């Protein structure tokens, strides 16, 4: 096992796969947590999406501990998530909200538990929020509630009594639209110049992992603004 270790929650998704690949190219040992296996990762925890929250937590914590075998993590990157629309008059509003809570909040909370047990002092814990949630989300209520919870978790974990290792940094990245194959399929006529590339996020998270001085203050909500394919970070 190499000296540097990362967990990527959502490591088989569009963004997660790019992050695993990038960290592996930098000689990191990478563990993927997802509902399907990432063949590139050094280790995998495959979660049953139909299991309860506590069942998923139990499996993940046990499996991560066994894979680490006494070692500790440099970073925990939670890029699992999902999106769905729906206002209060949508008959699927509650159904979608439940799914989004599982995809966004369950994974983030379990990532916090991983950090409490296995993150190095001075390590990085990253969550994925959403820039849209800085304003009203009336047309996507379930998504707004779930991402707002992730933002609150990120802010709260930055405090000393949160239970994560000392000198750790907790940040949430808040993109607007990621340049994924799925988004291009859903929005084939969109102007993608304002979409954030997956490789940019992978490189950014790597920089924050290996260079603590480059990190934003712990508890930051880091909005990623992309314009004409140029990226800017705005700290909230």
Tab-separated table of C-alpha atoms in Angstrom:
chain	number	residue	atom	x	y	z
A	1	UNK	CA	0.000	0.000	0.000
A	2	UNK	CA	1.324	3.443	-0.926
A	3	UNK	CA	1.826	6.180	1.629
A	4	UNK	CA	-1.176	8.253	0.526
A	5	UNK	CA	-4.781	7.024	0.689
A	6	UNK	CA	-8.128	8.382	-0.449
A	7	UNK	CA	-11.742	7.227	-0.191
A	8	UNK	CA	-14.097	8.323	-2.956
A	9	UNK	CA	-17.759	7.921	-2.015
A	10	UNK	CA	-19.581	7.662	-5.319
A	11	UNK	CA	-16.393	6.377	-6.918
A	12	UNK	CA	-18.125	4.717	-9.869
A	13	UNK	CA	-20.167	7.751	-10.933
A	14	UNK	CA	-19.215	10.215	-13.633
A	15	UNK	CA	-17.242	12.528	-11.350
A	16	UNK	CA	-16.110	9.835	-8.932
A	17	UNK	CA	-14.555	7.706	-11.667
A	18	UNK	CA	-12.515	10.667	-12.908
A	19	UNK	CA	-11.349	11.398	-9.354
A	20	UNK	CA	-10.307	7.790	-8.749
A	21	UNK	CA	-8.397	7.748	-12.043
A	22	UNK	CA	-6.659	11.043	-11.279
A	23	UNK	CA	-5.601	10.141	-7.757
A	24	UNK	CA	-4.377	6.752	-8.972
A	25	UNK	CA	-2.250	8.552	-11.584
A	26	UNK	CA	-0.646	10.410	-8.657
A	27	UNK	CA	0.216	7.124	-6.918
A	28	UNK	CA	-2.570	7.275	-4.349
A	29	UNK	CA	-4.206	4.138	-3.009
A	30	UNK	CA	-7.897	4.651	-3.792
A	31	UNK	CA	-10.967	3.003	-2.297
A	32	UNK	CA	-14.308	3.423	-4.049
A	33	UNK	CA	-17.658	3.247	-2.272
A	34	UNK	CA	-20.641	2.906	-4.582
A	35	UNK	CA	-23.509	0.633	-5.556
A	36	UNK	CA	-21.289	-0.922	-8.238
A	37	UNK	CA	-17.598	-1.771	-8.326
A	38	UNK	CA	-14.935	0.506	-9.795
A	39	UNK	CA	-12.461	-1.819	-11.496
A	40	UNK	CA	-9.687	0.794	-11.421
A	41	UNK	CA	-9.799	1.331	-7.651
A	42	UNK	CA	-7.456	-0.546	-5.319
A	43	UNK	CA	-10.365	-1.546	-3.099
A	44	UNK	CA	-14.145	-1.351	-3.267
A	45	UNK	CA	-17.079	-1.249	-0.906
A	46	UNK	CA	-20.254	-2.119	-2.805
A	47	UNK	CA	-23.352	-0.835	-1.024
A	48	UNK	CA	-26.854	-2.236	-1.427
A	49	UNK	CA	-28.982	0.814	-2.243
A	50	UNK	CA	-32.004	-0.883	-0.679
A	51	UNK	CA	-30.286	-1.372	2.696
A	52	UNK	CA	-31.209	0.923	5.576
A	53	UNK	CA	-29.078	3.911	6.551
A	54	UNK	CA	-27.635	2.119	9.581
A	55	UNK	CA	-27.028	-1.043	7.564
A	56	UNK	CA	-25.115	0.935	4.962
A	57	UNK	CA	-23.116	2.676	7.688
A	58	UNK	CA	-22.229	-0.632	9.327
A	59	UNK	CA	-21.050	-2.211	6.077
A	60	UNK	CA	-19.046	0.832	5.010
A	61	UNK	CA	-17.267	1.405	8.323
A	62	UNK	CA	-16.389	-2.268	8.733
A	63	UNK	CA	-15.200	-2.674	5.143
A	64	UNK	CA	-13.158	0.538	5.085
A	65	UNK	CA	-11.463	-0.444	8.338
A	66	UNK	CA	-10.577	-3.865	6.974
A	67	UNK	CA	-9.227	-2.403	3.731
A	68	UNK	CA	-7.075	0.154	5.568
A	69	UNK	CA	-5.673	-2.470	7.937
A	70	UNK	CA	-4.534	0.056	10.516
A	71	UNK	CA	-3.592	2.832	8.079
A	72	UNK	CA	-5.367	6.193	7.920
A	73	UNK	CA	-6.797	8.324	5.133
A	74	UNK	CA	-5.416	11.529	3.666
A	75	UNK	CA	-8.790	12.465	2.200
A	76	UNK	CA	-12.426	11.422	2.078
A	77	UNK	CA	-14.146	12.785	-1.007
A	78	UNK	CA	-17.927	12.432	-1.097
A	79	UNK	CA	-19.134	13.013	-4.633
A	80	UNK	CA	-22.142	10.698	-4.467
A	81	UNK	CA	-25.456	12.351	-5.189
A	82	UNK	CA	-28.354	12.782	-7.539
A	83	UNK	CA	-30.841	15.295	-8.923
A	84	UNK	CA	-34.582	15.419	-9.508
A	85	UNK	CA	-37.066	18.229	-9.925
A	86	UNK	CA	-40.462	18.728	-8.354
A	87	UNK	CA	-42.470	21.491	-6.699
A	88	UNK	CA	-45.078	21.024	-3.970
A	89	UNK	CA	-47.821	20.261	-6.495
A	90	UNK	CA	-45.844	17.400	-8.033
A	91	UNK	CA	-47.215	13.984	-7.134
A	92	UNK	CA	-43.616	12.689	-7.112
A	93	UNK	CA	-42.306	15.382	-4.763
A	94	UNK	CA	-42.126	13.142	-1.681
A	95	UNK	CA	-40.904	10.120	-3.629
A	96	UNK	CA	-38.121	12.133	-5.240
A	97	UNK	CA	-37.232	13.790	-1.936
A	98	UNK	CA	-36.758	10.403	-0.288
A	99	UNK	CA	-34.474	9.198	-3.071
A	100	UNK	CA	-32.463	12.418	-3.039
A	101	UNK	CA	-32.065	12.272	0.740
A	102	UNK	CA	-30.582	8.793	0.424
A	103	UNK	CA	-28.288	9.747	-2.445
A	104	UNK	CA	-27.014	13.016	-0.981
A	105	UNK	CA	-27.473	13.043	2.787
A	106	UNK	CA	-26.979	9.401	3.724
A	107	UNK	CA	-23.697	9.256	1.816
A	108	UNK	CA	-22.447	12.524	3.314
A	109	UNK	CA	-23.298	11.521	6.870
A	110	UNK	CA	-21.585	8.155	6.452
A	111	UNK	CA	-18.549	9.983	5.056
A	112	UNK	CA	-18.460	12.018	8.264
A	113	UNK	CA	-18.453	8.773	10.248
A	114	UNK	CA	-15.566	7.472	8.119
A	115	UNK	CA	-13.670	10.663	8.915
A	116	UNK	CA	-14.252	10.296	12.643
A	117	UNK	CA	-12.738	6.821	12.601
A	118	UNK	CA	-10.151	6.774	9.828
A	119	UNK	CA	-9.103	10.273	8.675
A	120	UNK	CA	-5.599	11.481	9.499
A	121	UNK	CA	-5.085	14.541	11.656
A	122	UNK	CA	-4.929	17.389	9.171
A	123	UNK	CA	-6.805	15.391	6.538
A	124	UNK	CA	-9.435	16.575	4.071
A	125	UNK	CA	-13.158	15.804	4.189
A	126	UNK	CA	-15.031	17.058	1.129
A	127	UNK	CA	-18.746	17.090	0.396
A	128	UNK	CA	-20.700	18.002	-2.719
A	129	UNK	CA	-23.272	20.736	-2.328
A	130	UNK	CA	-24.955	22.815	-5.004
A	131	UNK	CA	-24.720	26.450	-6.029
A	132	UNK	CA	-28.446	26.450	-6.821
A	133	UNK	CA	-29.237	25.945	-3.145
A	134	UNK	CA	-27.780	29.354	-2.286
A	135	UNK	CA	-31.079	30.658	-3.711
A	136	UNK	CA	-34.614	29.286	-3.719
A	137	UNK	CA	-35.173	25.834	-5.199
A	138	UNK	CA	-38.935	26.062	-5.639
A	139	UNK	CA	-38.903	23.880	-8.732
A	140	UNK	CA	-36.765	21.174	-7.128
A	141	UNK	CA	-37.752	21.092	-3.469
A	142	UNK	CA	-36.357	17.674	-2.616
A	143	UNK	CA	-32.992	18.505	-4.143
A	144	UNK	CA	-32.858	21.817	-2.305
A	145	UNK	CA	-33.622	20.212	1.055
A	146	UNK	CA	-31.018	17.492	0.583
A	147	UNK	CA	-28.217	19.798	-0.537
A	148	UNK	CA	-29.046	22.335	2.189
A	149	UNK	CA	-28.554	19.522	4.696
A	150	UNK	CA	-25.160	18.749	3.152
A	151	UNK	CA	-24.194	22.421	3.459
A	152	UNK	CA	-25.224	22.451	7.126
A	153	UNK	CA	-23.269	19.257	7.801
A	154	UNK	CA	-20.155	20.765	6.214
A	155	UNK	CA	-20.357	23.955	8.261
A	156	UNK	CA	-21.026	22.103	11.517
A	157	UNK	CA	-18.221	19.564	11.113
A	158	UNK	CA	-15.679	22.385	10.941
A	159	UNK	CA	-16.203	23.118	14.638
A	160	UNK	CA	-13.940	21.641	17.309
A	161	UNK	CA	-16.589	19.517	19.011
A	162	UNK	CA	-17.766	17.869	15.788
A	163	UNK	CA	-15.850	14.638	16.415
A	164	UNK	CA	-13.516	14.562	13.424
A	165	UNK	CA	-9.705	14.519	13.799
A	166	UNK	CA	-7.903	17.680	14.839
A	167	UNK	CA	-6.698	20.149	12.218
A	168	UNK	CA	-8.818	18.467	9.548
A	169	UNK	CA	-10.384	20.593	6.835
A	170	UNK	CA	-14.042	20.212	5.888
A	171	UNK	CA	-15.223	21.815	2.656
A	172	UNK	CA	-18.198	21.506	0.351
A	173	UNK	CA	-17.818	22.221	-3.337
A	174	UNK	CA	-20.852	23.840	-4.955
A	175	UNK	CA	-20.880	23.422	-8.737
A	176	UNK	CA	-23.713	24.607	-10.952
A	177	UNK	CA	-23.613	22.124	-13.826
A	178	UNK	CA	-21.008	19.411	-14.262
A	179	UNK	CA	-19.857	18.484	-17.746
A	180	UNK	CA	-20.915	14.848	-17.608
A	181	UNK	CA	-22.030	12.519	-20.370
A	182	UNK	CA	-25.420	12.262	-18.677
A	183	UNK	CA	-25.927	16.027	-18.591
A	184	UNK	CA	-24.949	16.303	-22.251
A	185	UNK	CA	-27.526	13.618	-23.042
A	186	UNK	CA	-30.254	15.422	-21.077
A	187	UNK	CA	-29.378	18.884	-22.410
A	188	UNK	CA	-28.004	18.350	-25.935
A	189	UNK	CA	-28.569	21.971	-27.027
A	190	UNK	CA	-27.137	23.647	-23.920
A	191	UNK	CA	-24.153	25.985	-23.996
A	192	UNK	CA	-21.538	23.916	-22.198
A	193	UNK	CA	-19.061	26.788	-21.816
A	194	UNK	CA	-20.508	27.365	-18.342
A	195	UNK	CA	-20.305	23.701	-17.336
A	196	UNK	CA	-17.507	22.658	-14.992
A	197	UNK	CA	-15.185	19.938	-16.246
A	198	UNK	CA	-14.743	16.834	-14.133
A	199	UNK	CA	-10.969	16.929	-14.541
A	200	UNK	CA	-10.858	20.427	-13.030
A	201	UNK	CA	-12.615	19.223	-9.891
A	202	UNK	CA	-10.355	16.168	-9.643
A	203	UNK	CA	-7.266	18.373	-9.908
A	204	UNK	CA	-8.662	20.842	-7.365
A	205	UNK	CA	-9.409	18.126	-4.818
A	206	UNK	CA	-5.971	16.625	-5.337
A	207	UNK	CA	-4.335	20.012	-4.704
A	208	UNK	CA	-6.329	20.469	-1.498
A	209	UNK	CA	-5.394	16.959	-0.384
A	210	UNK	CA	-1.631	17.247	-0.824
A	211	UNK	CA	-1.218	20.963	-0.047
A	212	UNK	CA	-3.150	21.976	3.094
A	213	UNK	CA	-2.101	25.611	2.670
A	214	UNK	CA	-4.078	25.750	-0.587
A	215	UNK	CA	-7.327	24.748	1.108
A	216	UNK	CA	-10.146	27.175	1.878
A	217	UNK	CA	-10.953	27.710	5.571
A	218	UNK	CA	-12.627	24.717	7.159
A	219	UNK	CA	-16.396	24.941	6.940
A	220	UNK	CA	-16.325	26.789	3.621
A	221	UNK	CA	-18.961	26.367	0.963
A	222	UNK	CA	-16.912	26.740	-2.216
A	223	UNK	CA	-18.997	27.803	-5.192
A	224	UNK	CA	-17.451	26.892	-8.538
A	225	UNK	CA	-18.321	29.466	-11.194
A	226	UNK	CA	-17.487	28.495	-14.766
A	227	UNK	CA	-17.693	31.066	-17.562
A	228	UNK	CA	-16.280	30.547	-21.050
A	229	UNK	CA	-14.643	27.384	-19.706
A	230	UNK	CA	-12.718	29.410	-17.100
A	231	UNK	CA	-13.224	28.542	-13.440
A	232	UNK	CA	-13.489	30.820	-10.431
A	233	UNK	CA	-13.937	29.872	-6.776
A	234	UNK	CA	-16.218	31.916	-4.539
A	235	UNK	CA	-16.062	31.173	-0.819
A	236	UNK	CA	-19.266	31.335	1.208
